[in-house]
Amino acid sequence: EDQVTQSPEALRLQEGESSSLNCSYTVSGLRGLFWYRQDPGKGPEFLFTLYSAGEEKEKERLKATLTKKESFLHITAPKPEDSATYLCAVRYGGSQGNLIFGKGTKLSVKP
Amino acid sequence: EAGVAQSPRYKIIEKRQSVAFWCNPISGHATLYWYQQILGQGPKLLIQFQNNGVVDDSQLPKDRFSAERLKGVDSTLKIQPAKLEDSAVYLCASSPHEESGRWHYEQYFGPGTRLTVT
């Protein structure tokens, strides 16, 4: 059973069409939930860390929220340059500081 | 601040050959990770170093994969002999020193090495 599940696998939006990506997790003792952006041919780029339910963080058009079982990455009025794969990862008490990644959501924003 | 450096960026080898990847972490970062990312999947941890000691290598296929981090800075990951299923991107990441049990720093990734085994 996957410990981190992301949905949808792929999302196509028109420029300006807001939406949300989901990351659900089953681990206990969460020590942090991380969002990364990955462009083709590049390594993941750090976006946010969330530590406790109710926490929210924002960066430009992106806003990440966290509940006890899942996190959402809200994208407001996206632009074509927001097209990328968004990866969610968790760190928990039994993971020795390591990150357990989901499979990612591939976002395409068309002009 | 310079990021995580990796080389080579691309490598094509035949099965049963050997290959090595190199990583130079962000200056001052004590913790170094090697991940394997298969196409369409998220990165999967292979090995974690704290300075030059191994913290976790539970998912490293030790019959063919080896890694070392001499002097607590640069690291190399080796595959010998390679199999077709080793085709993937190998990512190196680093993070600042973690106090025991805290583990709250984010990891910063290099550009990766794309390995193709034919």
mmCIF file of C-alpha atoms in Angstrom:
data_model
loop_
_atom_site.group_PDB
_atom_site.id
_atom_site.type_symbol
_atom_site.label_atom_id
_atom_site.label_comp_id
_atom_site.label_asym_id
_atom_site.label_seq_id
_atom_site.Cartn_x
_atom_site.Cartn_y
_atom_site.Cartn_z
ATOM 1 C CA GLU A 1 0.000 0.000 0.000
ATOM 2 C CA ASP A 2 1.350 3.383 -1.028
ATOM 3 C CA GLN A 3 2.083 5.678 1.883
ATOM 4 C CA VAL A 4 1.724 8.826 -0.220
ATOM 5 C CA THR A 5 -0.899 9.103 -2.962
ATOM 6 C CA GLN A 6 -1.230 12.067 -5.311
ATOM 7 C CA SER A 7 -4.216 12.901 -7.483
ATOM 8 C CA PRO A 8 -4.910 13.487 -10.219
ATOM 9 C CA GLU A 9 -1.999 11.907 -12.095
ATOM 10 C CA ALA A 10 -2.301 14.604 -14.763
ATOM 11 C CA LEU A 11 -4.180 17.883 -14.947
ATOM 12 C CA ARG A 12 -4.683 20.147 -17.940
ATOM 13 C CA LEU A 13 -5.807 23.710 -17.280
ATOM 14 C CA GLN A 14 -6.399 26.788 -19.327
ATOM 15 C CA GLU A 15 -4.409 29.843 -18.338
ATOM 16 C CA GLY A 16 -6.260 31.553 -15.485
ATOM 17 C CA GLU A 17 -8.280 28.450 -14.554
ATOM 18 C CA SER A 18 -7.675 27.828 -10.835
ATOM 19 C CA SER A 19 -7.551 24.293 -9.425
ATOM 20 C CA SER A 20 -6.104 22.105 -6.668
ATOM 21 C CA LEU A 21 -3.781 19.128 -6.455
ATOM 22 C CA ASN A 22 -4.221 16.541 -3.719
ATOM 23 C CA CYS A 23 -1.718 14.589 -1.633
ATOM 24 C CA SER A 24 -3.027 12.039 0.854
ATOM 25 C CA TYR A 25 -0.811 10.118 3.291
ATOM 26 C CA THR A 26 -1.202 7.157 5.611
ATOM 27 C CA VAL A 27 1.923 7.461 7.753
ATOM 28 C CA SER A 28 1.652 8.228 11.457
ATOM 29 C CA GLY A 29 3.844 10.607 13.388
ATOM 30 C CA LEU A 30 4.172 13.131 10.576
ATOM 31 C CA ARG A 31 7.361 15.197 10.859
ATOM 32 C CA GLY A 32 6.699 17.321 7.796
ATOM 33 C CA LEU A 33 4.973 17.340 4.417
ATOM 34 C CA PHE A 34 6.979 18.749 1.534
ATOM 35 C CA TRP A 35 5.948 20.036 -1.891
ATOM 36 C CA TYR A 36 8.433 20.080 -4.745
ATOM 37 C CA ARG A 37 8.204 21.191 -8.359
ATOM 38 C CA GLN A 38 10.059 19.202 -11.022
ATOM 39 C CA ASP A 39 10.633 20.426 -14.567
ATOM 40 C CA PRO A 40 11.600 17.963 -17.323
ATOM 41 C CA GLY A 41 15.261 17.003 -17.128
ATOM 42 C CA LYS A 42 15.787 18.719 -13.793
ATOM 43 C CA GLY A 43 15.875 17.760 -10.138
ATOM 44 C CA PRO A 44 12.999 18.570 -7.788
ATOM 45 C CA GLU A 45 12.854 22.194 -6.626
ATOM 46 C CA PHE A 46 11.717 22.818 -3.055
ATOM 47 C CA LEU A 47 8.478 24.792 -2.644
ATOM 48 C CA PHE A 48 6.964 24.382 0.848
ATOM 49 C CA THR A 49 7.162 22.494 4.117
ATOM 50 C CA LEU A 50 4.067 22.040 6.314
ATOM 51 C CA TYR A 51 4.317 20.602 9.814
ATOM 52 C CA SER A 52 0.894 20.619 11.443
ATOM 53 C CA ALA A 53 -2.788 20.440 10.520
ATOM 54 C CA GLY A 54 -4.213 23.847 9.732
ATOM 55 C CA GLU A 55 -0.920 25.258 8.530
ATOM 56 C CA GLU A 56 -0.899 27.180 5.251
ATOM 57 C CA LYS A 57 1.932 28.596 3.132
ATOM 58 C CA GLU A 58 1.860 30.731 -0.001
ATOM 59 C CA LYS A 59 4.255 31.560 -2.795
ATOM 60 C CA GLU A 60 3.118 33.622 -5.756
ATOM 61 C CA ARG A 61 0.177 31.719 -7.293
ATOM 62 C CA LEU A 62 0.643 28.642 -5.106
ATOM 63 C CA LYS A 63 -0.899 27.957 -1.706
ATOM 64 C CA ALA A 64 -0.336 24.764 0.264
ATOM 65 C CA THR A 65 -2.600 23.570 3.070
ATOM 66 C CA LEU A 66 -2.433 20.602 5.441
ATOM 67 C CA THR A 67 -5.004 18.497 7.284
ATOM 68 C CA LYS A 68 -4.483 15.367 9.376
ATOM 69 C CA LYS A 69 -4.741 13.094 6.345
ATOM 70 C CA GLU A 70 -3.962 15.181 3.281
ATOM 71 C CA SER A 71 -2.509 18.296 1.762
ATOM 72 C CA PHE A 72 -3.724 20.458 -1.069
ATOM 73 C CA LEU A 73 -1.702 22.599 -3.436
ATOM 74 C CA HIS A 74 -3.989 25.331 -4.733
ATOM 75 C CA ILE A 75 -3.004 27.072 -7.949
ATOM 76 C CA THR A 76 -4.698 30.406 -8.512
ATOM 77 C CA ALA A 77 -4.894 31.846 -12.033
ATOM 78 C CA PRO A 78 -2.102 29.616 -13.371
ATOM 79 C CA LYS A 79 0.215 30.641 -16.178
ATOM 80 C CA PRO A 80 1.930 28.414 -18.764
ATOM 81 C CA GLU A 81 5.185 28.673 -16.807
ATOM 82 C CA ASP A 82 3.508 26.836 -13.925
ATOM 83 C CA SER A 83 3.498 23.703 -16.090
ATOM 84 C CA ALA A 84 5.575 21.033 -14.313
ATOM 85 C CA THR A 85 5.244 17.883 -12.240
ATOM 86 C CA TYR A 86 4.403 18.621 -8.607
ATOM 87 C CA LEU A 87 5.713 16.116 -6.093
ATOM 88 C CA CYS A 88 4.527 15.629 -2.545
ATOM 89 C CA ALA A 89 6.700 13.921 0.083
ATOM 90 C CA VAL A 90 6.348 13.104 3.780
ATOM 91 C CA ARG A 91 8.813 12.645 6.564
ATOM 92 C CA TYR A 92 7.614 10.717 9.598
ATOM 93 C CA GLY A 93 8.868 9.335 12.861
ATOM 94 C CA GLY A 94 10.023 6.050 11.406
ATOM 95 C CA SER A 95 11.692 7.384 8.274
ATOM 96 C CA GLN A 96 15.063 8.456 9.723
ATOM 97 C CA GLY A 97 14.607 11.866 8.207
ATOM 98 C CA ASN A 98 14.076 10.418 4.752
ATOM 99 C CA LEU A 99 11.388 11.620 2.387
ATOM 100 C CA ILE A 100 8.729 9.256 1.057
ATOM 101 C CA PHE A 101 7.524 10.635 -2.272
ATOM 102 C CA GLY A 102 4.269 10.290 -4.146
ATOM 103 C CA LYS A 103 4.250 9.703 -7.895
ATOM 104 C CA GLY A 104 3.476 13.327 -8.670
ATOM 105 C CA THR A 105 0.854 15.275 -10.583
ATOM 106 C CA LYS A 106 1.799 16.479 -14.062
ATOM 107 C CA LEU A 107 0.277 19.912 -14.602
ATOM 108 C CA SER A 108 -0.087 21.444 -18.060
ATOM 109 C CA VAL A 109 -1.318 25.019 -18.417
ATOM 110 C CA LYS A 110 -2.322 26.070 -21.918
ATOM 111 C CA PRO A 111 -2.354 29.709 -23.015
ATOM 112 C CA GLU B 1 24.967 29.923 -3.110
ATOM 113 C CA ALA B 2 25.991 27.086 -5.427
ATOM 114 C CA GLY B 3 23.564 24.197 -5.634
ATOM 115 C CA VAL B 4 24.105 20.455 -5.619
ATOM 116 C CA ALA B 5 26.374 19.410 -8.483
ATOM 117 C CA GLN B 6 26.180 16.044 -10.241
ATOM 118 C CA SER B 7 28.066 14.428 -13.098
ATOM 119 C CA PRO B 8 27.747 13.076 -15.627
ATOM 120 C CA ARG B 9 24.323 14.351 -16.708
ATOM 121 C CA TYR B 10 23.725 11.447 -19.059
ATOM 122 C CA LYS B 11 25.171 7.946 -19.381
ATOM 123 C CA ILE B 12 24.392 5.074 -21.719
ATOM 124 C CA ILE B 13 25.865 1.650 -20.961
ATOM 125 C CA GLU B 14 25.220 -1.962 -21.842
ATOM 126 C CA LYS B 15 23.886 -4.401 -19.288
ATOM 127 C CA ARG B 16 26.545 -6.039 -17.111
ATOM 128 C CA GLN B 17 28.810 -2.990 -17.457
ATOM 129 C CA SER B 18 29.668 -0.778 -14.510
ATOM 130 C CA VAL B 19 28.998 2.925 -14.005
ATOM 131 C CA ALA B 20 29.741 5.578 -11.398
ATOM 132 C CA PHE B 21 28.031 8.839 -10.540
ATOM 133 C CA TRP B 22 29.487 11.764 -8.636
ATOM 134 C CA CYS B 23 27.816 14.308 -6.350
ATOM 135 C CA ASN B 24 29.064 17.482 -4.656
ATOM 136 C CA PRO B 25 26.541 18.760 -2.081
ATOM 137 C CA ILE B 26 25.846 22.324 -1.029
ATOM 138 C CA SER B 27 28.741 23.654 1.030
ATOM 139 C CA GLY B 28 28.271 22.950 4.710
ATOM 140 C CA HIS B 29 25.475 20.422 4.274
ATOM 141 C CA ALA B 30 26.217 17.405 6.452
ATOM 142 C CA THR B 31 23.503 15.092 5.153
ATOM 143 C CA LEU B 32 23.617 13.625 1.650
ATOM 144 C CA TYR B 33 21.059 11.434 -0.074
ATOM 145 C CA TRP B 34 21.012 9.352 -3.259
ATOM 146 C CA TYR B 35 17.621 8.719 -4.853
ATOM 147 C CA GLN B 36 16.523 6.645 -7.852
ATOM 148 C CA GLN B 37 13.687 8.063 -9.952
ATOM 149 C CA ILE B 38 12.136 5.765 -12.526
ATOM 150 C CA LEU B 39 10.128 7.452 -15.291
ATOM 151 C CA GLY B 40 6.655 8.398 -14.043
ATOM 152 C CA GLN B 41 7.495 7.712 -10.397
ATOM 153 C CA GLY B 42 8.577 9.791 -7.448
ATOM 154 C CA PRO B 43 12.171 9.574 -6.200
ATOM 155 C CA LYS B 44 13.004 6.547 -4.034
ATOM 156 C CA LEU B 45 15.773 6.741 -1.439
ATOM 157 C CA LEU B 46 18.789 4.497 -1.998
ATOM 158 C CA ILE B 47 21.168 5.655 0.729
ATOM 159 C CA GLN B 48 21.562 8.466 3.263
ATOM 160 C CA PHE B 49 24.849 9.728 4.720
ATOM 161 C CA GLN B 50 25.377 11.942 7.744
ATOM 162 C CA ASN B 51 28.874 13.357 7.282
ATOM 163 C CA ASN B 52 30.776 10.244 6.089
ATOM 164 C CA GLY B 53 28.669 7.688 7.966
ATOM 165 C CA VAL B 54 25.733 5.718 6.564
ATOM 166 C CA VAL B 55 22.400 6.467 8.271
ATOM 167 C CA ASP B 56 20.103 4.376 6.087
ATOM 168 C CA ASP B 57 20.927 2.015 3.219
ATOM 169 C CA SER B 58 17.996 -0.347 3.684
ATOM 170 C CA GLN B 59 16.756 0.123 0.114
ATOM 171 C CA LEU B 60 20.140 -0.070 -1.592
ATOM 172 C CA PRO B 61 20.557 -3.267 -3.685
ATOM 173 C CA LYS B 62 23.865 -4.099 -2.101
ATOM 174 C CA ASP B 63 24.672 -6.959 -4.468
ATOM 175 C CA ARG B 64 25.214 -4.440 -7.266
ATOM 176 C CA PHE B 65 25.075 -0.911 -5.822
ATOM 177 C CA SER B 66 27.674 0.726 -3.606
ATOM 178 C CA ALA B 67 28.194 4.262 -2.367
ATOM 179 C CA GLU B 68 30.786 6.137 -0.405
ATOM 180 C CA ARG B 69 31.271 9.620 0.950
ATOM 181 C CA LEU B 70 34.899 10.289 1.621
ATOM 182 C CA LYS B 71 35.820 13.109 4.015
ATOM 183 C CA GLY B 72 32.125 13.877 4.500
ATOM 184 C CA VAL B 73 31.823 15.997 1.348
ATOM 185 C CA ASP B 74 31.664 14.492 -2.182
ATOM 186 C CA SER B 75 29.986 11.181 -2.796
ATOM 187 C CA THR B 76 30.046 8.509 -5.497
ATOM 188 C CA LEU B 77 27.391 5.937 -6.326
ATOM 189 C CA LYS B 78 28.438 2.864 -8.305
ATOM 190 C CA ILE B 79 26.479 0.145 -10.080
ATOM 191 C CA GLN B 80 28.260 -3.074 -10.984
ATOM 192 C CA PRO B 81 26.993 -4.940 -12.953
ATOM 193 C CA ALA B 82 24.121 -2.884 -14.362
ATOM 194 C CA LYS B 83 20.758 -4.399 -15.275
ATOM 195 C CA LEU B 84 18.114 -3.128 -17.669
ATOM 196 C CA GLU B 85 15.856 -2.196 -14.738
ATOM 197 C CA ASP B 86 18.515 0.209 -13.437
ATOM 198 C CA SER B 87 17.577 2.663 -16.205
ATOM 199 C CA ALA B 88 16.458 5.727 -14.269
ATOM 200 C CA VAL B 89 17.488 9.184 -13.132
ATOM 201 C CA TYR B 90 19.827 9.155 -10.141
ATOM 202 C CA LEU B 91 19.345 12.199 -7.955
ATOM 203 C CA CYS B 92 21.624 13.498 -5.247
ATOM 204 C CA ALA B 93 20.255 15.759 -2.508
ATOM 205 C CA SER B 94 21.700 17.449 0.558
ATOM 206 C CA SER B 95 20.431 19.128 3.703
ATOM 207 C CA PRO B 96 21.995 20.875 6.688
ATOM 208 C CA HIS B 97 23.079 18.969 9.779
ATOM 209 C CA GLU B 98 20.180 17.525 11.739
ATOM 210 C CA GLU B 99 20.196 17.258 15.500
ATOM 211 C CA SER B 100 19.384 13.686 16.472
ATOM 212 C CA GLY B 101 15.680 13.032 16.115
ATOM 213 C CA ARG B 102 14.764 16.477 14.797
ATOM 214 C CA TRP B 103 14.796 15.962 11.023
ATOM 215 C CA HIS B 104 13.105 19.155 9.933
ATOM 216 C CA TYR B 105 15.288 20.551 7.160
ATOM 217 C CA GLU B 106 14.255 20.462 3.539
ATOM 218 C CA GLN B 107 16.400 18.652 1.006
ATOM 219 C CA TYR B 108 17.911 20.360 -2.013
ATOM 220 C CA PHE B 109 18.327 18.321 -5.168
ATOM 221 C CA GLY B 110 20.878 18.291 -7.947
ATOM 222 C CA PRO B 111 19.946 18.022 -11.649
ATOM 223 C CA GLY B 112 20.359 14.244 -11.692
ATOM 224 C CA THR B 113 22.116 11.733 -13.927
ATOM 225 C CA ARG B 114 19.971 9.988 -16.531
ATOM 226 C CA LEU B 115 21.180 6.386 -16.926
ATOM 227 C CA THR B 116 20.111 4.227 -19.852
ATOM 228 C CA VAL B 117 21.042 0.544 -19.754
ATOM 229 C CA THR B 118 20.736 -1.247 -23.100
#
